[in-house]
Short mmCIF file of C-alpha atoms in Angstrom, two decimals:
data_model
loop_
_atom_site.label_atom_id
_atom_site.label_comp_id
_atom_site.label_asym_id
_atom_site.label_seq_id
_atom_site.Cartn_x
_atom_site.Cartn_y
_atom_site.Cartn_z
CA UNK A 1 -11.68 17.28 11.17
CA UNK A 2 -9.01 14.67 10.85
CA UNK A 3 -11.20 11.83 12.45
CA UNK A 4 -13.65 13.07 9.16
CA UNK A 5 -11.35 12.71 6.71
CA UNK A 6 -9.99 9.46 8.15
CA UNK A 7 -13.48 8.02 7.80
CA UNK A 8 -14.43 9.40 4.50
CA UNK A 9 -11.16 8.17 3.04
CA UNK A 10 -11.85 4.54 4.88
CA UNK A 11 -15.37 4.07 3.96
CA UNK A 12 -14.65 5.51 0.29
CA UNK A 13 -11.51 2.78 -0.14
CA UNK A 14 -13.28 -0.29 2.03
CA UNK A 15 -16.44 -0.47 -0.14
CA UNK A 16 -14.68 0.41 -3.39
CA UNK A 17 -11.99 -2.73 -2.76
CA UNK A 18 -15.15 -4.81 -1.75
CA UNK A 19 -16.95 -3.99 -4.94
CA UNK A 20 -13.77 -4.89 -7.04
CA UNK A 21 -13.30 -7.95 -5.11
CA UNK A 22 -16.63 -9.58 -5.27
CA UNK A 23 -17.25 -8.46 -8.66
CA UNK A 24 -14.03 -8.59 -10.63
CA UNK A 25 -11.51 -10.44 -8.65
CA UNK A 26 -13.19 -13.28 -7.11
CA UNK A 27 -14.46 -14.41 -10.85
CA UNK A 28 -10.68 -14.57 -12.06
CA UNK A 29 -11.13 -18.27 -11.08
CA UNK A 30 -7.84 -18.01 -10.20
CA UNK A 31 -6.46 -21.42 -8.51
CA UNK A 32 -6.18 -21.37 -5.21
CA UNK A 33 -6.93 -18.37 -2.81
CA UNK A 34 -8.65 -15.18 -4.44
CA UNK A 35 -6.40 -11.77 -4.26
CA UNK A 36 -7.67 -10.10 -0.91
CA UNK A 37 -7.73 -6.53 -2.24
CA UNK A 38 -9.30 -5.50 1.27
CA UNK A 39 -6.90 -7.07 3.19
CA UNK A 40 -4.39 -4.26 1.63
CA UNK A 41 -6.43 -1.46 2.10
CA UNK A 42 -6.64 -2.58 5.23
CA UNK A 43 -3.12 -2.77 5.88
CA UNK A 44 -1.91 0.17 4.10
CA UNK A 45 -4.34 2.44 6.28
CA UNK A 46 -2.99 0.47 9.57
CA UNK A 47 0.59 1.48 8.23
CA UNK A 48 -0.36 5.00 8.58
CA UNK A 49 -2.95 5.36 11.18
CA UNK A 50 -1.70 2.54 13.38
CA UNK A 51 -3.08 -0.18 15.80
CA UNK A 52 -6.30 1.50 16.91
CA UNK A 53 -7.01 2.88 13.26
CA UNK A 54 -6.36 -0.36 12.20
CA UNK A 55 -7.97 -2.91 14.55
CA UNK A 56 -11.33 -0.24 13.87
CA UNK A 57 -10.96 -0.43 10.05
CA UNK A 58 -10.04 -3.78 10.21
CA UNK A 59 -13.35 -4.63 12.38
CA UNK A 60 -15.67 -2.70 10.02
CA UNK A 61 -13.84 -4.01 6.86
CA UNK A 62 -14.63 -7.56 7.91
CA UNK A 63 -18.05 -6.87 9.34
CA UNK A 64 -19.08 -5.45 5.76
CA UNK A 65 -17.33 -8.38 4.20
CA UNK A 66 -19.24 -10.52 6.11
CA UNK A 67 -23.06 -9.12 5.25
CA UNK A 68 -22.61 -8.33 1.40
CA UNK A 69 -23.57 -11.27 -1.00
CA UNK A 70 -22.42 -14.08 -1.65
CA UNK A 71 -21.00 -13.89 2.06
CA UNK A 72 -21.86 -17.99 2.79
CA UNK A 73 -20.37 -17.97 5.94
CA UNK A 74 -21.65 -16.67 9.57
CA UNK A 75 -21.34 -13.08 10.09
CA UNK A 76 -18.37 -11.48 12.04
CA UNK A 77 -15.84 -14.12 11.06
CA UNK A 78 -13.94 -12.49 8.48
CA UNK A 79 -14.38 -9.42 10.80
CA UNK A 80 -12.39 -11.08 13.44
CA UNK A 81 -9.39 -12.10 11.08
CA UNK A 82 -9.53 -7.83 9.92
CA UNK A 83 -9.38 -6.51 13.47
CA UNK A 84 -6.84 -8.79 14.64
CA UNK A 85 -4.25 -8.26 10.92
CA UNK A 86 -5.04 -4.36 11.38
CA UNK A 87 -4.21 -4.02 14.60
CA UNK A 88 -0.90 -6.53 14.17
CA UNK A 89 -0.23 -4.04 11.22
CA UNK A 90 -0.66 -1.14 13.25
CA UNK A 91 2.17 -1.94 15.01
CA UNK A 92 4.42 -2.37 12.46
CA UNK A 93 3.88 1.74 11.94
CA UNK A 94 7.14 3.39 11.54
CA UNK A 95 7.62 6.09 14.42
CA UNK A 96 9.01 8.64 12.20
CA UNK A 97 6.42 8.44 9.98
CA UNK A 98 8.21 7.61 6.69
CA UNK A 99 8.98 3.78 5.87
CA UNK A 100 12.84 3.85 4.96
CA UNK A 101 12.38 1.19 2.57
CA UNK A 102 9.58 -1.29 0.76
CA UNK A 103 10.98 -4.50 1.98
CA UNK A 104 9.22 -4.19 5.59
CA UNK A 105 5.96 -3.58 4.74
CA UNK A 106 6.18 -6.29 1.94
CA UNK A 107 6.93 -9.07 4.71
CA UNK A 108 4.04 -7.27 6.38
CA UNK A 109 1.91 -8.07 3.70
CA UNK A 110 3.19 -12.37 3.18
CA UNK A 111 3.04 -11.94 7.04
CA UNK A 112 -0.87 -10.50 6.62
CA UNK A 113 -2.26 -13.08 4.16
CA UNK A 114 -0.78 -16.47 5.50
CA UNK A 115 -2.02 -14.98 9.28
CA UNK A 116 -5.19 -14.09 7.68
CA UNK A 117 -5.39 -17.34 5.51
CA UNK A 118 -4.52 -19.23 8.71
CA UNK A 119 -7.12 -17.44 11.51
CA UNK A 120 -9.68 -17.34 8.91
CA UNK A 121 -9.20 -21.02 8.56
CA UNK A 122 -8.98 -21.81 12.24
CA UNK A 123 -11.96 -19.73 13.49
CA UNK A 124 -13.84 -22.07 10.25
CA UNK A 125 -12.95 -25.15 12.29
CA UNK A 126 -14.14 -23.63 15.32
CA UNK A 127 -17.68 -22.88 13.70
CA UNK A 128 -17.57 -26.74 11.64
CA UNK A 129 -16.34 -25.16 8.72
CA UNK A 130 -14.05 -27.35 6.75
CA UNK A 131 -13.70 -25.96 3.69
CA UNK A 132 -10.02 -25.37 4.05
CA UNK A 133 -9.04 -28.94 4.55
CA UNK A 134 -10.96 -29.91 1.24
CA UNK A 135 -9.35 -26.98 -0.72
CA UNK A 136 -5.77 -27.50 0.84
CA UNK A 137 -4.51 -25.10 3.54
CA UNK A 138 -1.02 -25.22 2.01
CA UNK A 139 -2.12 -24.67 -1.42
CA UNK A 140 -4.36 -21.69 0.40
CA UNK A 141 -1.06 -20.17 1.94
CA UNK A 142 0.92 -20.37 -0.98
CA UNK A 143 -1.73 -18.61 -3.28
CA UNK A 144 -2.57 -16.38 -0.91
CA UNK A 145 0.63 -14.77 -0.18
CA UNK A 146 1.34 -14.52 -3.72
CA UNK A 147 -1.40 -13.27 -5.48
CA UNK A 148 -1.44 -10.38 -2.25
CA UNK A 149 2.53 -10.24 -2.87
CA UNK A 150 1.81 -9.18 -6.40
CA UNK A 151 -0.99 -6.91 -6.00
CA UNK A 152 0.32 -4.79 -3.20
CA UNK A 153 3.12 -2.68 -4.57
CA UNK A 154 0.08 -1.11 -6.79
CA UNK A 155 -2.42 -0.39 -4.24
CA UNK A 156 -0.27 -0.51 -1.17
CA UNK A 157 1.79 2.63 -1.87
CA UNK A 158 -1.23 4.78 -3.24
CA UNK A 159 -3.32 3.97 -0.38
CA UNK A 160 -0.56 4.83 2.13
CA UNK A 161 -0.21 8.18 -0.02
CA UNK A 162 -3.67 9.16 0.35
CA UNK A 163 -3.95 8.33 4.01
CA UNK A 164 -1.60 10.90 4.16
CA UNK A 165 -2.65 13.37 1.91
CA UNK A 166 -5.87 13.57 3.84
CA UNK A 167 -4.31 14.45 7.03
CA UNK A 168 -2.02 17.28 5.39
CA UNK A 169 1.01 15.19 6.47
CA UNK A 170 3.66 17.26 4.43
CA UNK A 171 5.74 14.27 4.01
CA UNK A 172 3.17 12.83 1.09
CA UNK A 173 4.46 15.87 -0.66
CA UNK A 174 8.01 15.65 -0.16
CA UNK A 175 8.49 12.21 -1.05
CA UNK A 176 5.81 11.25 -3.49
CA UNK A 177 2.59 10.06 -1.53
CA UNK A 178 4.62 9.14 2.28
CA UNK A 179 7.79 7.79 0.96
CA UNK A 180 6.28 5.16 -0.22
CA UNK A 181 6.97 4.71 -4.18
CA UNK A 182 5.03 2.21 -6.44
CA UNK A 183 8.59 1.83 -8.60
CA UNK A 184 10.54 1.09 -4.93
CA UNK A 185 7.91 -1.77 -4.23
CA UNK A 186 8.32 -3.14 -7.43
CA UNK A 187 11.75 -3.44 -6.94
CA UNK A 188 11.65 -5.00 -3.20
CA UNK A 189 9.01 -7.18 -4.94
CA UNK A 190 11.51 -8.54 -7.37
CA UNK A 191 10.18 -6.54 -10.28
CA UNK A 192 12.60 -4.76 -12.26
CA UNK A 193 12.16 -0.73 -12.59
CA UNK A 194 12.90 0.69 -16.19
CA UNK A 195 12.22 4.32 -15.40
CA UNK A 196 15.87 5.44 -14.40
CA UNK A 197 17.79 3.57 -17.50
CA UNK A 198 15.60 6.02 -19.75
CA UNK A 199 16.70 8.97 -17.77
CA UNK A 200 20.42 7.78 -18.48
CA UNK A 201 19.48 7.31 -22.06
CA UNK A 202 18.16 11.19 -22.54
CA UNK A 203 21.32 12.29 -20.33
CA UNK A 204 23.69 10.55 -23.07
CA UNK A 205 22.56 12.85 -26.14
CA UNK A 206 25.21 14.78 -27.46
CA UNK A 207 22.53 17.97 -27.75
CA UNK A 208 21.44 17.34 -24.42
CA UNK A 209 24.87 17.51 -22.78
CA UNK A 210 25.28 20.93 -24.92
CA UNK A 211 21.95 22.58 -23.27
CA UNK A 212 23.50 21.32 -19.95
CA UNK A 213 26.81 23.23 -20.54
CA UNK A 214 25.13 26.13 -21.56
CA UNK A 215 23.05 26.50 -18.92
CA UNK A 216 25.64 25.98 -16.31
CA UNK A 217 27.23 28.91 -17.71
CA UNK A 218 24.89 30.64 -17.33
CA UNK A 219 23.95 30.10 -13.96
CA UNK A 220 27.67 30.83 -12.64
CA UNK A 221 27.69 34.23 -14.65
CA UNK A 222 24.89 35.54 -11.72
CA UNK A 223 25.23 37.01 -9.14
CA UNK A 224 25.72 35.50 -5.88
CA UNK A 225 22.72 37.50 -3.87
CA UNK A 226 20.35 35.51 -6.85
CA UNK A 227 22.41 32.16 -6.51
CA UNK A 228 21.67 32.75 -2.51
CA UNK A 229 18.09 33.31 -2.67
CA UNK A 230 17.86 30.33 -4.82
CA UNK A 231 19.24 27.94 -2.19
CA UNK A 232 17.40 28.90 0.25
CA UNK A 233 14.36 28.36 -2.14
CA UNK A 234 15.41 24.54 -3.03
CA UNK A 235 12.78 22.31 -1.39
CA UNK A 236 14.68 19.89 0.76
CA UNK A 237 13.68 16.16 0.09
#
């Protein structure tokens, strides 16, 4: 049942990236490279499924990449640059589980699009493709890493969180989708979060403060067998 889910969830997120990357992003005209929203999908599942989930998404990823139109390139190149990033990413898998912090997978993900930007390039060359050299590999690399630098903290995290939703993992309940938060990636991104300086806004208010007191009060005037059930209740992050 969890080898199901695993591929409904995969096929579901690989051909719904694909559609918004031939049809949306890849007529941003954007200089340079074009954001690689497959790449990340591809990547976020290896993060959770790891180097065998990955290399396989990876493979069939690419290979689908490859076929669809305006694919003008032979087939099973772009599937060879997949398999090889997912299973490299599959590595990277935490062993606990849980990523302590954003700022690994986001070198994961610069690591990801120059490797891909670079193999892609090199297995071109092998096949008398020489596109890159006109383009500008460097100019390629740079792009590349950004524009996928920028887009992952919104679809990294969420895919991640589903992966893991879909396998009952209980840890994409206790900490919001796997640990892995859209605000946190911002943040190891160099974005700046503005969530928790309107929590300490609210806290401020005179009223507020009030309603606090109150309320501690009355929790300390029960009894301790309630206060004791309570605890034991409190979900533990």
């Amino acid at each position: 049942m969890l080898h199901l889910n695993r591929i409904v969830l995969s096929t579901c997120l690989v051909v719904f990236a694909l559609v918004v990357q031939i049809c949306v992003l890849a007529r941003l005209q954007l200089p340079g490279a074009v954001p690689d929203l497959l790449l990340l999908v591809v990547l976020g599942l290896a993060l959770v499924y790891g180097h065998t989930g990955g290399a396989l998404i990876g493979f069939a990823a690419g290979l689908l990449a490859d076929l669809a139109p305006p694919a003008d390139h032979a087939a099973g190149r772009y599937a060879l640059v997949l398999c090889v990033i997912g299973y490299l990413a599959g590595l990277a898998k935490p062993e606990s589980g849980q990523l302590r912090s954003a700022t690994g997978p986001m070198l994961v993900v610069v690591a990801a699009a120059i490797g891909a930007t670079l193999l892609y390039a090199g297995v071109g060359i092998l096949v008398g493709d020489d596109a890159a050299r006109q383009v500008g590999l460097g100019k390629l690399l740079f792009t590349a890493a950004l524009y996928d630098l920028l887009l992952a903290p919104f679809t990294v995290p969420l895919i991640m969180g589903l992966a893991r939703r879909s396998e009952n993992d209980p840890m994409a309940d206790s900490a919001g989708g796997g640990g892995e938060s859209t605000s946190r990636w911002i943040s190891a991104a160099g974005g700046v979060s503005t969530g928790r300086v309107g929590r300490m806004s609210r806290l401020r208010r005179p009223g507020r403060a009030a309603r606090i007191g109150s309320q501690r009060g009355g929790l300390l005037a029960r009894t301790g067998k309630n206060r004791t059930a309570r605890i034991k209740g409190v979900k533990r992050l």
